[in-house]
PDB file of C-alpha atoms in Angstrom:
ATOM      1  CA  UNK A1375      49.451   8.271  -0.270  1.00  0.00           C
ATOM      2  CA  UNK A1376      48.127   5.007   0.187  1.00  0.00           C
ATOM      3  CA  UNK A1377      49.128   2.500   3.322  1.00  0.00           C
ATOM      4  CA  UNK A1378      48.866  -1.182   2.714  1.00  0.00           C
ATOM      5  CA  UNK A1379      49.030  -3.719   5.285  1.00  0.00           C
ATOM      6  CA  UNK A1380      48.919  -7.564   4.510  1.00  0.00           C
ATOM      7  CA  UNK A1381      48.016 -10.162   6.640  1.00  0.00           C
ATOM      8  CA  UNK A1382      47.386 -13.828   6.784  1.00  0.00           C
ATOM      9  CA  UNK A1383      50.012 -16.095   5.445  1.00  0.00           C
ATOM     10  CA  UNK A1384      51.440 -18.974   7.439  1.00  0.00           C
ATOM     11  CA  UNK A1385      52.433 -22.522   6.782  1.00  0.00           C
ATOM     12  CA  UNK A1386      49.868 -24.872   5.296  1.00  0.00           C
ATOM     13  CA  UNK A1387      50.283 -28.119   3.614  1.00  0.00           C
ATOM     14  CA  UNK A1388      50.306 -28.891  -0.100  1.00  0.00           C
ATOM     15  CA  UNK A1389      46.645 -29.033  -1.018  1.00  0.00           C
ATOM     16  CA  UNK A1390      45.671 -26.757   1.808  1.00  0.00           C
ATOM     17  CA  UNK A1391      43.568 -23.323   1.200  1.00  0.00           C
ATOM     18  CA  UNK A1392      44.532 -20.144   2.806  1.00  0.00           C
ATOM     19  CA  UNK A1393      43.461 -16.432   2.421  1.00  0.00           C
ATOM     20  CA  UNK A1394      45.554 -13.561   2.861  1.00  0.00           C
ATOM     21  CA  UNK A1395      44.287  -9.815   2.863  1.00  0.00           C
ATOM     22  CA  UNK A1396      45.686  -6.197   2.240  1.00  0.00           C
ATOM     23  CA  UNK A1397      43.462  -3.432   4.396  1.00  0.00           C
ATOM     24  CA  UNK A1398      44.378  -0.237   2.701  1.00  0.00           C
ATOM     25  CA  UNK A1399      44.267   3.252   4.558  1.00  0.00           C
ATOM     26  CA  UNK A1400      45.307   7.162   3.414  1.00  0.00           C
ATOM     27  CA  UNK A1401      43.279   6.767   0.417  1.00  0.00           C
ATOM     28  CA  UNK A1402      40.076   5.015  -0.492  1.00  0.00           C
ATOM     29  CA  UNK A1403      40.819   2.078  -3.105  1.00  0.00           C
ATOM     30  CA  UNK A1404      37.905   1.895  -5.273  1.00  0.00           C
ATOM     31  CA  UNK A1405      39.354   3.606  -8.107  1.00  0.00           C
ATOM     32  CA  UNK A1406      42.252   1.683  -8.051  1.00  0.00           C
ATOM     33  CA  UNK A1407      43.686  -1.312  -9.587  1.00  0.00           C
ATOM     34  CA  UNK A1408      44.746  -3.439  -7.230  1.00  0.00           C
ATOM     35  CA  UNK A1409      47.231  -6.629  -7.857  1.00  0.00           C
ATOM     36  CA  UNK A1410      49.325  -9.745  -6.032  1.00  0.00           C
ATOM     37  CA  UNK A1411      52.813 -10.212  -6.365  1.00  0.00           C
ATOM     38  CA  UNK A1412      54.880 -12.884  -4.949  1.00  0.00           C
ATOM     39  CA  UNK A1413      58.639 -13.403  -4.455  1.00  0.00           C
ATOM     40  CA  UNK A1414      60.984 -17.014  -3.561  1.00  0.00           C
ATOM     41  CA  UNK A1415      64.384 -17.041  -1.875  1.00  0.00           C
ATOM     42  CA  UNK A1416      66.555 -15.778  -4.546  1.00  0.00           C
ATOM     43  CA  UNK A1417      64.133 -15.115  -7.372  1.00  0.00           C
ATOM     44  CA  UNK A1418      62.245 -11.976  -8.851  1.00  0.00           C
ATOM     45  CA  UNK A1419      59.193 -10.506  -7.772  1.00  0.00           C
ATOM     46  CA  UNK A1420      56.374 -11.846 -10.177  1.00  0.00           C
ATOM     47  CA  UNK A1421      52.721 -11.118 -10.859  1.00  0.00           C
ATOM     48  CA  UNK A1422      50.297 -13.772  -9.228  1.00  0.00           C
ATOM     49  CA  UNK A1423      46.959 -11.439  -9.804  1.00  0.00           C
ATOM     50  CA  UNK A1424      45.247  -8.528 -10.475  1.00  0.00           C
ATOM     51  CA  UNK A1425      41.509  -6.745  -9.798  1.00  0.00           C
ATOM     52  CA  UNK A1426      40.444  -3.409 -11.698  1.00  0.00           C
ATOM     53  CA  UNK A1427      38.166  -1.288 -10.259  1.00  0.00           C
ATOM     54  CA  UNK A1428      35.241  -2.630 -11.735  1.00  0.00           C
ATOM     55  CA  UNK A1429      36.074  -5.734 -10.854  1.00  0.00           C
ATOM     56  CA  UNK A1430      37.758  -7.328 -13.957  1.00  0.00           C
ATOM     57  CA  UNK A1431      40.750  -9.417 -12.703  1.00  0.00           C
ATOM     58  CA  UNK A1432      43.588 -11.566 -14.385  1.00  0.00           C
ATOM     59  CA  UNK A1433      45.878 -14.147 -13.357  1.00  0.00           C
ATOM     60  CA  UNK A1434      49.245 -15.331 -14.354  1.00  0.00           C
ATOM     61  CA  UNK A1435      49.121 -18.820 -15.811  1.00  0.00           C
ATOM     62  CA  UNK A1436      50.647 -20.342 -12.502  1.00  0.00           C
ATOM     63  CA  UNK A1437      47.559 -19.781 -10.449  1.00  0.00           C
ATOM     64  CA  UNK A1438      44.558 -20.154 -13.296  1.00  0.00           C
ATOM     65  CA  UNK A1439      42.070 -21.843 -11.884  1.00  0.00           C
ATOM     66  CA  UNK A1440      43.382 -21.883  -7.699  1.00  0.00           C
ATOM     67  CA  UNK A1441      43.643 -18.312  -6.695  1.00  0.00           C
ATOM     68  CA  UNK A1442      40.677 -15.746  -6.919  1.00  0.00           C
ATOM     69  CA  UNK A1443      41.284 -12.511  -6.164  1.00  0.00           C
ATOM     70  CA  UNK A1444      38.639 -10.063  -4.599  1.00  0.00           C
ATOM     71  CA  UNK A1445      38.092  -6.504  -3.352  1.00  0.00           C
ATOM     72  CA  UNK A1446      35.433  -5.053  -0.674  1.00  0.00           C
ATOM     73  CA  UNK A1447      35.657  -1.337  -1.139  1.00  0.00           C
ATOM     74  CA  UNK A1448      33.307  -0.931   1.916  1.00  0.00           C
ATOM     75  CA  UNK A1449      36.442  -2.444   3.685  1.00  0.00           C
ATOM     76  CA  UNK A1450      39.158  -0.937   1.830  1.00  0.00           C
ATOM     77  CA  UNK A1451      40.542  -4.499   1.681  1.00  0.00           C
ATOM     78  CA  UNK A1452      42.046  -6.637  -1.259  1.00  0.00           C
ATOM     79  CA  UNK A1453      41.954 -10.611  -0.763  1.00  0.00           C
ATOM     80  CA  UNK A1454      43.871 -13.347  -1.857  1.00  0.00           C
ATOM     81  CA  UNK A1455      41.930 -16.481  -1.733  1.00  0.00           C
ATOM     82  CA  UNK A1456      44.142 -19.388  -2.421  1.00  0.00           C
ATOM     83  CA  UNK A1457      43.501 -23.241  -3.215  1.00  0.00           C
ATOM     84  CA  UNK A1458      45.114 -26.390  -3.530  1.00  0.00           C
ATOM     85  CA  UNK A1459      48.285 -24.640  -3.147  1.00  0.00           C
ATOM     86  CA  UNK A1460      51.768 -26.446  -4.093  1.00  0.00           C
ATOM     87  CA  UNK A1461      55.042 -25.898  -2.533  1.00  0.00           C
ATOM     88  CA  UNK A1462      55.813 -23.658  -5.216  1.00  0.00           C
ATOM     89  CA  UNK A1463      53.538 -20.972  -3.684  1.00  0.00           C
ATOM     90  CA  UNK A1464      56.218 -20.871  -1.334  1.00  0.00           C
ATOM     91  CA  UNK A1465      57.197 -16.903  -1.206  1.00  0.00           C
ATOM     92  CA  UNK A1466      56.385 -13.760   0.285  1.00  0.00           C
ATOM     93  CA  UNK A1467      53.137 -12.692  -1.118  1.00  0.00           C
ATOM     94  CA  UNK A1468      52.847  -8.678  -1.575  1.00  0.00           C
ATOM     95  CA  UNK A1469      49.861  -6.193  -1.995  1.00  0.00           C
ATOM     96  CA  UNK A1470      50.284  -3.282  -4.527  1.00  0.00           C
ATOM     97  CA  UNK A1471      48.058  -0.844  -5.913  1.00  0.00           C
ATOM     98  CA  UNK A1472      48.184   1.427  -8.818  1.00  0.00           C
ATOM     99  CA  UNK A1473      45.469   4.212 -10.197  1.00  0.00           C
ATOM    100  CA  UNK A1474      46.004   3.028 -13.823  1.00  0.00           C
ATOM    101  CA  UNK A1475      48.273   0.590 -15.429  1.00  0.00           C
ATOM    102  CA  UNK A1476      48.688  -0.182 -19.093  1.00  0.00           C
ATOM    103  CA  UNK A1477      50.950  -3.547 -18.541  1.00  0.00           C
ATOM    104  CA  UNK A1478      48.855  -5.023 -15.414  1.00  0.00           C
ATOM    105  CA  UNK A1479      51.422  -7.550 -14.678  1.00  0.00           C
ATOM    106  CA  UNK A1480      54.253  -5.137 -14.800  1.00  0.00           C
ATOM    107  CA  UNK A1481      55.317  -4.682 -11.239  1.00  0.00           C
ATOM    108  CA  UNK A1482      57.074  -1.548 -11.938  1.00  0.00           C
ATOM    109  CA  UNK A1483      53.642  -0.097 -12.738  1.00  0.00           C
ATOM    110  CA  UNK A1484      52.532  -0.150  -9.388  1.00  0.00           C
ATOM    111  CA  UNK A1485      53.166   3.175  -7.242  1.00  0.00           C
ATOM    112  CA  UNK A1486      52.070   1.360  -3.602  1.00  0.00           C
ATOM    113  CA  UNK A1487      53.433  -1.687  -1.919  1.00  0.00           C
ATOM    114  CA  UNK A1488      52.810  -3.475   1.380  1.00  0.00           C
ATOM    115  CA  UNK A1489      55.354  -5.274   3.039  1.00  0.00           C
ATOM    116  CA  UNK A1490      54.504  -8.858   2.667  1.00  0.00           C
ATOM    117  CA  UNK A1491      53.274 -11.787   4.273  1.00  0.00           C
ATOM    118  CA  UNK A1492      54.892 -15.047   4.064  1.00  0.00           C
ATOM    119  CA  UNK A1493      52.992 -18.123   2.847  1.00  0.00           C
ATOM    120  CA  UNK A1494      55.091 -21.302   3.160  1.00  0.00           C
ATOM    121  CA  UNK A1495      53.662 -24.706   1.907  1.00  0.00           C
ATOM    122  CA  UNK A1496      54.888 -27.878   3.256  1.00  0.00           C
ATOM    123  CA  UNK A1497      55.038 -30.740   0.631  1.00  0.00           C
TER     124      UNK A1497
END
């Protein structure tokens, strides 16, 4: 089983940068694909981002180009580094992690889930 724990939303202005982790535990990470998901008030969970365990990563077309995602496997950790963010980041903001994946945005792929952090931007 793997544990993981997010941490570091908040509320930031529009434009503003923020960073938000996952720590994992039970299990070491480095063989897994690891991925973002984010959910608004009264919408669906969707993919924001995804890291493999080499280190390839994707990104839904909403995020291109603001978020990077990143792992330390010395740390067990996943981040989130996010940029000029828009109110439209507004959501919960949700670790998962899978061994292997053939759709990587699929959410019903992943097999472990933290339990969010909220990131609210202010416009």
């Amino acid at each position: 089983q793997v544990q993981l724990v997010e941490s570091g939303g908040g509320l930031v202005q529009a434009g503003d940068s923020l960073r938000v982790s996952c720590v994992a535990s039970g299990r070491t990470i480095s063989d897994y694909r690891m991925g973002w998901f984010r959910q608004a008030p009264g919408k669906e969970r969707e993919f924001v981002a995804t890291i493999g365990a080499l280190g390839s990563t994707y990104y839904a077309d909403s995020v291109k180009g603001r978020f990077t995602i990143s792992r330390d496997n010395a740390k067990n950790t996943v981040y989130l580094r996010m940029n000029n963010l828009k109110s439209e980041d507004t959501a919960v903001y949700y670790c998962a992690a899978v061994t292997t994946a053939r759709r990587l945005t699929n959410k019903d792929e992943y097999n472990y889930w933290g339990q969010g952090t909220q990131v609210t931007v202010s416009s």
